[in-house]
CSV table of C-alpha atoms in Angstrom, one decimal:
chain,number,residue,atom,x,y,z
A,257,UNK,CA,103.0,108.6,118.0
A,258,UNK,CA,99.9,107.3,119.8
A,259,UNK,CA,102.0,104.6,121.1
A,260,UNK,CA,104.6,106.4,122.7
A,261,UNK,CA,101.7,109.0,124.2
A,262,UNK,CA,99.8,105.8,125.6
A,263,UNK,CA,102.8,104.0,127.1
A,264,UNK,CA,104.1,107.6,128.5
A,265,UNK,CA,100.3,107.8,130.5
A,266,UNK,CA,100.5,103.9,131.3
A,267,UNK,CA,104.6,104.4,132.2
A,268,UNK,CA,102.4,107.6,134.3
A,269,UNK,CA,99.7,105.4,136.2
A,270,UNK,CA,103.1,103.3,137.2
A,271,UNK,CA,104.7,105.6,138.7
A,272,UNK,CA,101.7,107.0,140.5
A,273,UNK,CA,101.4,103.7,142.3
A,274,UNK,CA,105.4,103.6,142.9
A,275,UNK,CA,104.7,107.0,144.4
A,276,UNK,CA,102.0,106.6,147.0
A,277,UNK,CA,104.0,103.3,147.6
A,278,UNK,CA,107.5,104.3,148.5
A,279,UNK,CA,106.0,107.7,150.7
A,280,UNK,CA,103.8,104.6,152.4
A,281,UNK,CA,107.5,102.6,153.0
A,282,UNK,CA,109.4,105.9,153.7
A,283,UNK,CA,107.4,109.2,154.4
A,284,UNK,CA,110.0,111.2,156.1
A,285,UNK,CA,112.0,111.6,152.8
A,286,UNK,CA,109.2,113.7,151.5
A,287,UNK,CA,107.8,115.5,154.2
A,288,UNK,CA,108.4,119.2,155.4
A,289,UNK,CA,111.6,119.7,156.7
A,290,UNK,CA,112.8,116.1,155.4
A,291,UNK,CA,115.3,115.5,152.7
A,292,UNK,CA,113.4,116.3,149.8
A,293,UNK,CA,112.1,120.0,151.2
A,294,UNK,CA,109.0,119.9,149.4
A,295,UNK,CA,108.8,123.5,150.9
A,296,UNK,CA,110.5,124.8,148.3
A,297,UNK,CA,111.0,122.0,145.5
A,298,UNK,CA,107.6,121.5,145.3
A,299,UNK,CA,105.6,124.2,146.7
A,300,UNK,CA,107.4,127.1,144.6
A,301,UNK,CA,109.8,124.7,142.2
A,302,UNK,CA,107.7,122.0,140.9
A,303,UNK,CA,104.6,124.1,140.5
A,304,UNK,CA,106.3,126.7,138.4
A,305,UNK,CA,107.6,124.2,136.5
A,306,UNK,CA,104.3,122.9,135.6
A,307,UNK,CA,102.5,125.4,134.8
A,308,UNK,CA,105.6,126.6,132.5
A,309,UNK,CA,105.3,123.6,130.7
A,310,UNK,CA,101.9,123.8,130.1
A,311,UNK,CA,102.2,127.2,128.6
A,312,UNK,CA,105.2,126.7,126.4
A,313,UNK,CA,103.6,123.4,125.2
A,314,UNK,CA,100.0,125.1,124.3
A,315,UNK,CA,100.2,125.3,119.9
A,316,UNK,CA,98.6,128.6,119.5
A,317,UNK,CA,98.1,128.5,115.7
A,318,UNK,CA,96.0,125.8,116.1
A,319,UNK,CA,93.6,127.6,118.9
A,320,UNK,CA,93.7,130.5,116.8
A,321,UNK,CA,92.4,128.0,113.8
A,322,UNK,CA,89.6,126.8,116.1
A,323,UNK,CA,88.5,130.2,117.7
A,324,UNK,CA,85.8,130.5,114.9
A,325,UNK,CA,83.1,128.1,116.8
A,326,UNK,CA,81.6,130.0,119.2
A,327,UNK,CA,79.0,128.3,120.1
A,328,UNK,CA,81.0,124.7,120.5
A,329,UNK,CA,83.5,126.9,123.1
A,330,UNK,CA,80.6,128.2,124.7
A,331,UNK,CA,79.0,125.1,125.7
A,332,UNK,CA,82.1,123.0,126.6
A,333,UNK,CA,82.9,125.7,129.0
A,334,UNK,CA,80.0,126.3,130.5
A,335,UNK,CA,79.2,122.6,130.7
A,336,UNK,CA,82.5,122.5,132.6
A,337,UNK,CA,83.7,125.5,134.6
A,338,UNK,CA,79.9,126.3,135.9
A,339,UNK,CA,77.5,122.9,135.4
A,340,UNK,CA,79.9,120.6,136.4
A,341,UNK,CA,80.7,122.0,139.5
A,342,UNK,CA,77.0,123.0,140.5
A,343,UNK,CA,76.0,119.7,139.6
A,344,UNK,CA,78.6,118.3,141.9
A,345,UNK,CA,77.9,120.4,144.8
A,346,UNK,CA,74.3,119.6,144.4
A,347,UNK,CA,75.3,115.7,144.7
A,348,UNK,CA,77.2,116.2,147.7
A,349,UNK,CA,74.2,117.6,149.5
A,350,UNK,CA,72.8,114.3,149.6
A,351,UNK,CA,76.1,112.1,149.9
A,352,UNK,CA,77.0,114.5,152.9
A,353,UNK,CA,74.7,112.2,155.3
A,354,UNK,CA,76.5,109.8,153.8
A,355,UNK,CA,79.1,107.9,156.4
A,356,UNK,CA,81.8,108.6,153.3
A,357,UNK,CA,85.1,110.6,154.5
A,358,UNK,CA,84.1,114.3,154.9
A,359,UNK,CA,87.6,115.0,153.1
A,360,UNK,CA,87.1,112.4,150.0
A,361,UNK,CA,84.1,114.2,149.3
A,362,UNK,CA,86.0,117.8,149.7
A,363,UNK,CA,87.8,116.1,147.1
A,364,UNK,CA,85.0,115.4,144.7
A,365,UNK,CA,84.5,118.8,144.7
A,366,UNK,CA,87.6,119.9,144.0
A,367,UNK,CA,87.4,117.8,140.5
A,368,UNK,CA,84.1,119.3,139.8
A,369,UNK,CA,86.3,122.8,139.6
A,370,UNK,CA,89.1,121.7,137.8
A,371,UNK,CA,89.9,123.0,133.9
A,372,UNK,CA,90.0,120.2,131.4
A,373,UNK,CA,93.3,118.1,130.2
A,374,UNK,CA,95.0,119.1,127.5
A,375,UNK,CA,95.8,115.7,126.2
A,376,UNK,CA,93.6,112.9,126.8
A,377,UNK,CA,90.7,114.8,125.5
A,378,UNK,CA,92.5,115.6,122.8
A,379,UNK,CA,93.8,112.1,121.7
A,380,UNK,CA,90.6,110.6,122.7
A,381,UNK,CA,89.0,112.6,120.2
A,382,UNK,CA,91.3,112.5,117.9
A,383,UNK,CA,91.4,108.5,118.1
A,384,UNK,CA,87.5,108.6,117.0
A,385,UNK,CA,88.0,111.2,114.2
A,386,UNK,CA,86.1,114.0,115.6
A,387,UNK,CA,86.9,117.8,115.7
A,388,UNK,CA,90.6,117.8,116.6
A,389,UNK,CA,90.9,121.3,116.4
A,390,UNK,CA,88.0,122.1,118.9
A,391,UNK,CA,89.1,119.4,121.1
A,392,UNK,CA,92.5,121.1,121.3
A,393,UNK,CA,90.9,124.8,121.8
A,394,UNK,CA,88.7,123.6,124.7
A,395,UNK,CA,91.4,122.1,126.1
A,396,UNK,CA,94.0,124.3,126.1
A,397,UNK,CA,91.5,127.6,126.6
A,398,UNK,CA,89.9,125.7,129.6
A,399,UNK,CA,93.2,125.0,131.0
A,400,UNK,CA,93.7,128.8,130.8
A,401,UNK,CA,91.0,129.6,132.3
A,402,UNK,CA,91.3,127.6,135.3
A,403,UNK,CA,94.1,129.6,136.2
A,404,UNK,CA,93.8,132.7,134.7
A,405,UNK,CA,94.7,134.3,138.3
A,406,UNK,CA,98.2,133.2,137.8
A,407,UNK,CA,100.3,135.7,135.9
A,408,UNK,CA,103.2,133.2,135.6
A,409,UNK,CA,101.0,131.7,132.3
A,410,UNK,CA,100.4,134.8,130.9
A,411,UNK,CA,104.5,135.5,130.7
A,412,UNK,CA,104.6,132.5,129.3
A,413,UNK,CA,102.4,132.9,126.6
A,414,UNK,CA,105.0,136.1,125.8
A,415,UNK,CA,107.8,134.4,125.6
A,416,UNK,CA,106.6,131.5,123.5
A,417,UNK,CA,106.7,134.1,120.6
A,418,UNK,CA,110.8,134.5,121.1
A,419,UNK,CA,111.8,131.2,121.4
A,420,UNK,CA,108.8,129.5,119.2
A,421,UNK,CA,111.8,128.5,116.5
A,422,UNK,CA,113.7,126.9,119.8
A,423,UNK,CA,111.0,125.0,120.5
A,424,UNK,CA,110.4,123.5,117.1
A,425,UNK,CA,114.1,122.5,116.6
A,426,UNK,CA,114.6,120.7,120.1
A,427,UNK,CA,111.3,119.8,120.5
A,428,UNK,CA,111.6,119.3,124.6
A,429,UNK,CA,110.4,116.6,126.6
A,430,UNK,CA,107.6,118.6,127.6
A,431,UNK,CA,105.5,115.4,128.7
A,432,UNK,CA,107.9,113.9,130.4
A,433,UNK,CA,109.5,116.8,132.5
A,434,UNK,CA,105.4,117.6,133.7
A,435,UNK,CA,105.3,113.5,134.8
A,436,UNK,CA,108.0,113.6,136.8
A,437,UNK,CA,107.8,116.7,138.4
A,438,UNK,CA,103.9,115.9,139.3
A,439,UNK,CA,104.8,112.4,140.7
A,440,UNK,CA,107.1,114.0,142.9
A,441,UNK,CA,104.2,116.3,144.2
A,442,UNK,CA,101.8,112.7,144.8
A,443,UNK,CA,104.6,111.8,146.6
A,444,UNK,CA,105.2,114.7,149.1
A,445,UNK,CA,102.2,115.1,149.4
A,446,UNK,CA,100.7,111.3,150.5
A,447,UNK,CA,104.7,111.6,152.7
A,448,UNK,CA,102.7,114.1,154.8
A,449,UNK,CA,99.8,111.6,154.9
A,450,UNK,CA,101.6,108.9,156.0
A,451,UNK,CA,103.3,110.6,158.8
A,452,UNK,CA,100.4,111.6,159.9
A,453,UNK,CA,98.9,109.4,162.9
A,454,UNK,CA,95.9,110.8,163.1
A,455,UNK,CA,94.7,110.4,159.3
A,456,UNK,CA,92.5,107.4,158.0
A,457,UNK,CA,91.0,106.2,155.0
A,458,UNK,CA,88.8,103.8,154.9
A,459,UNK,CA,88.2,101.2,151.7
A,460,UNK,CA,84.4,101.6,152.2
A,461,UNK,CA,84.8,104.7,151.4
A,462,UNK,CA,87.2,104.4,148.6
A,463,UNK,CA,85.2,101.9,146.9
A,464,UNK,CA,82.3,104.4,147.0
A,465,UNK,CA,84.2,107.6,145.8
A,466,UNK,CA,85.3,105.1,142.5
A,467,UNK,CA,81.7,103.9,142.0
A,468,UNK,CA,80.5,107.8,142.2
A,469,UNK,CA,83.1,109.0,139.9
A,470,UNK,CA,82.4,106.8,137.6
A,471,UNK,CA,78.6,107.1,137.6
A,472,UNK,CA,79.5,111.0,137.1
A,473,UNK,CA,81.5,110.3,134.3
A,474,UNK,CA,78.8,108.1,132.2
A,475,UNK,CA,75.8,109.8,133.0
A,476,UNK,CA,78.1,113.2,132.0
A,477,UNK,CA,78.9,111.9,129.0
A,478,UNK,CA,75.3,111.3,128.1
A,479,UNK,CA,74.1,114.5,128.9
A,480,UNK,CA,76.6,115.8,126.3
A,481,UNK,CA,75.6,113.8,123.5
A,482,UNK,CA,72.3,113.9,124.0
A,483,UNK,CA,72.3,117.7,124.3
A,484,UNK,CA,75.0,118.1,121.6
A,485,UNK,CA,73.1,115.8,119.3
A,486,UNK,CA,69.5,117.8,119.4
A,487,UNK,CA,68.2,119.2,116.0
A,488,UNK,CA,68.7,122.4,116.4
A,489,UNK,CA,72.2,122.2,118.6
A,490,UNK,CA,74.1,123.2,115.8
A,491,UNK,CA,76.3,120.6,116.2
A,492,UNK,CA,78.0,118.1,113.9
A,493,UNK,CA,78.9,114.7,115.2
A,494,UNK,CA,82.4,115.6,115.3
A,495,UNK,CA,81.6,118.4,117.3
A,496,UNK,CA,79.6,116.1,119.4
A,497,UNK,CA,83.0,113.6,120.1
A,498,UNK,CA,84.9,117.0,121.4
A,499,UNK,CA,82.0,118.1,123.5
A,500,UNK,CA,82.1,115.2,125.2
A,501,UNK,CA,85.7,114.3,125.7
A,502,UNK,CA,86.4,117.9,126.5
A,503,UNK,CA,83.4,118.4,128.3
A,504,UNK,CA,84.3,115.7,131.5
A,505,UNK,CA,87.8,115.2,131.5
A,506,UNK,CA,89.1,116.8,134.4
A,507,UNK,CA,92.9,118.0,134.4
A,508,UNK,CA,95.5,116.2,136.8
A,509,UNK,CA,98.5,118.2,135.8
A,510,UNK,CA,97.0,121.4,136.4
A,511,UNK,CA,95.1,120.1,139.2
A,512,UNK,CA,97.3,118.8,141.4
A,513,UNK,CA,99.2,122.3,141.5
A,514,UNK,CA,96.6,124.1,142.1
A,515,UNK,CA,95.2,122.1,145.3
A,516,UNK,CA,99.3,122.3,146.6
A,517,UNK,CA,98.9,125.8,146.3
A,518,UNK,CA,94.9,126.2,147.3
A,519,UNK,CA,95.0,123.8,150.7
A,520,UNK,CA,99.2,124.3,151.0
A,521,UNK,CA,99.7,122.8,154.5
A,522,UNK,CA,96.2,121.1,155.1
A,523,UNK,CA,96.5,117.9,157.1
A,524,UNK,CA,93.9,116.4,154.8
A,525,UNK,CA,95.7,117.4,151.5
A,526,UNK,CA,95.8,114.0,150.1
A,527,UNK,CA,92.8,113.1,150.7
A,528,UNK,CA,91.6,116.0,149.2
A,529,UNK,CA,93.2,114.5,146.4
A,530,UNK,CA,92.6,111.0,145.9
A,531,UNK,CA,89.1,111.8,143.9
A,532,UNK,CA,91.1,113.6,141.3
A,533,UNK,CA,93.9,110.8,141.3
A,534,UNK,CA,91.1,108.1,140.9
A,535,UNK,CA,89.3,110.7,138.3
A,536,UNK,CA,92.2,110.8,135.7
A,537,UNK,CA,92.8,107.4,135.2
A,538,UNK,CA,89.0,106.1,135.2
A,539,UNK,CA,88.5,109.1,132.5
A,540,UNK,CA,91.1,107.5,130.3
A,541,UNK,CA,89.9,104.2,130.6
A,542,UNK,CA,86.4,105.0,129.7
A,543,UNK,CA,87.2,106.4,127.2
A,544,UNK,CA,89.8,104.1,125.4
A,545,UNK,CA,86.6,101.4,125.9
A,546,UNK,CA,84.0,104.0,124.4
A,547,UNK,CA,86.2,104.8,121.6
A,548,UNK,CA,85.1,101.5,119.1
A,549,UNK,CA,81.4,102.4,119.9
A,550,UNK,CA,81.7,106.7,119.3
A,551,UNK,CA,83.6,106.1,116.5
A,552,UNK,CA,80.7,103.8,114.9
A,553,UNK,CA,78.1,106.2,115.7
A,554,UNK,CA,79.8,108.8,114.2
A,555,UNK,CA,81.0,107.4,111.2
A,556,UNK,CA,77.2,106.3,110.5
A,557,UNK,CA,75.9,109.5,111.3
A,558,UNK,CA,78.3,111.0,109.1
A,559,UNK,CA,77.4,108.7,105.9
A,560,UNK,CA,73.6,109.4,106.3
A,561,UNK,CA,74.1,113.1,106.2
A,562,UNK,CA,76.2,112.8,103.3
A,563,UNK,CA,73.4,110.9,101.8
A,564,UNK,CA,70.3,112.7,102.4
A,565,UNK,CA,72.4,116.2,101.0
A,566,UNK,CA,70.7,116.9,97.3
A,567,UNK,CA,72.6,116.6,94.4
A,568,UNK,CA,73.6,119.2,91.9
C-alpha cells in the first residue's frame, strides 16, 4: 500500500512538470475562452470536484477515535492556522526590501494560510510509527477548517452517512480522480501565464523562494519538537512525530482550489502559486530523508521510558 501511495505522489510530481510544460508549448488550449474553458471546467467543475473528494474520502470513525487529545489538536492548529502565518508575514517584512518578485512572496504567504494535507502527514507519520490517529485528526480537522466557509463540505459530510456502505464496496479512486483534476488546474492556470506578455519570473528569484521554503520547513520542524518534547508538554514522542508532520505540511489539493477561487482572474495567479507548488514537494522530500533519523529518536525515547517505569 505504501508503494502504490508513493508511486501515485511521484506518478503526481510527473505530471506537474508535464503540466507547466505542455501550457509553456501550448497555452491557448488552456486559457479563458480556449478549448479547454477553464471558466467553467475548472473554476466551478474541477474545484467542486475536489473538495467533494476530500470530503467523501475523510474516515470519520477514526477522527472521532482521536477527538479525545485536546491538547495535541490544540497545538497543531494553533501552530498552523495562526503561528505559521504570523510568522510568515513577519518574515516577509524583511524579505519585502528584498529584489525577490513581489508576487513569489504573495505566494509565500498564501502557504503560510493553507490547512494541512491529509496524506503525506499522515503516511509520514505513520512510516515512523508515531500517533496515526492524531496525525489523521489534524489532518483532516485542519483541512476542514481551512475551508469551513464552504458549505459544499459540510453536504458532503451528510451524505457520506448514506452512501458510507457504497463507498466501502467500490472503494473509488478517490486519489486519483483529485490528481488529475488538480493538474488540469496547474495547467490552466500557468496557460494564462504563458500567454501573458507582460509576466516574468526570474531564476534568482526562484532559487531564493526554494532556499526560504526550505529554511521554513527545518527550522519549523524544530520548533515543534523542541516545544512538543518539553517536560511538562504533555506529549509523548509519538505525539511529538504528528505534531511535527501535521504541524508544517501545507495542503496542495486544497490549496490550489482555494487560490483559483480567492485571486480567480488575477494576472499573477501563478505566481502566486509557485511557492505552494515548490512547498508540497520539498515537504515530502524532507520528510522521506528525516524519517530513518525520527524514527530512531523515537524508538529510543520510547525504550527508556519503558525502562525507568517501576515495576509491580
Amino acid at each position: 500500500m505504501r508503494l502504490l501511495e508513493r508511486m501515485r505522489k511521484e506518478w503526481f510530481m510527473i505530471g506537474i512538470v508535464l503540466a507547466i510544460a505542455g501550457a509553456k508549448l501550448e497555452p491557448s488550449i488552456g486559457v479563458n475562452g480556449g478549448p479547454l474553458m477553464p471558466e467553467i471546467t475548472v473554476s466551478y467543475i474541477a474545484v467542486a470536484t475536489i473538495f467533494f473528494n476530500s470530503g467523501l474520502s475523510l474516515n470519520t470513525e477514526e477522527l472521532t477515535s482521536a477527538l479525545v487529545h485536546i491538547k495535541l489538536h490544540l497545538f497543531i492548529q494553533i501552530f498552523t492556522l495562526a503561528f505559521f502565518p504570523a510568522a510568515i508575514w513577519l518574515l516577509l517584512q524583511i524579505l519585502s526590501i528584498t529584489p525577490i518578485n513581489e508576487w513569489l512572496l504573495k505566494g509565500l504567504q498564501t502557504v503560510g494560510c493553507m490547512p494541512p494535507p491529509v496524506s503525506s502527514a499522515v503516511i509520514l507519520t505513520k512510516a515512523v510509527g508515531g500517533n496515526e490517529a492524531a496525525a489523521i485528526f489534524n489532518s483532516a480537522f485542519g483541512s476542514f477548517l481551512g475551508i469551513v466557509v464552504t458549505p459544499l463540505l459540510l453536504l458532503l459530510f451528510i451524505v457520506q452517512r448514506y452512501i458510507k456502505d457504497w463507498l466501502e464496496r467500490k472503494k473509488p479512486p478517490f486519489g486519483a480522480v483529485s490528481s488529475s483534476v488538480l493538474l488540469m488546474i496547474i495547467y490552466t492556470t500557468f496557460c494564462d501565464t504563458f500567454s501573458n506578455p507582460n509576466i516574468d519570473l526570474d531564476r534568482f528569484s526562484l532559487i531564493l523562494i526554494l532556499f526560504i521554503i526550505c529554511s521554513i520547513q527545518l527550522s519549523f520542524m524544530l520548533l515543534t519538537f523542541i516545544f512538543s518534547t518539553r517536560n511538562n508538554s504533555g506529549f509523548t514522542p509519538a505525539d511529538t512525530v504528528a505534531v511535527m508532520f501535521c504541524s508544517t505540511h501545507k495542503s496542495l489539493t486544497l490549496g490550489i482550489p482555494m487560490l483559483k477561487i480567492v485571486f480567480a482572474g488575477h494576472e499573477y495567479l501563478s505566481l502566486i502559486s509557485v511557492p505552494l507548488l515548490i512547498y508540497h514537494p520539498v515537504q515530502i522530500l524532507l520528510g522521506s530523508v528525516l524519517v530513518p533519523t525520527i524514527r530512531s529518536w523515537m524508538v529510543s525515547r520510547q525504550k527508556g521510558v519503558k525502562l525507568t517505569r517501576p515495576t509491580v
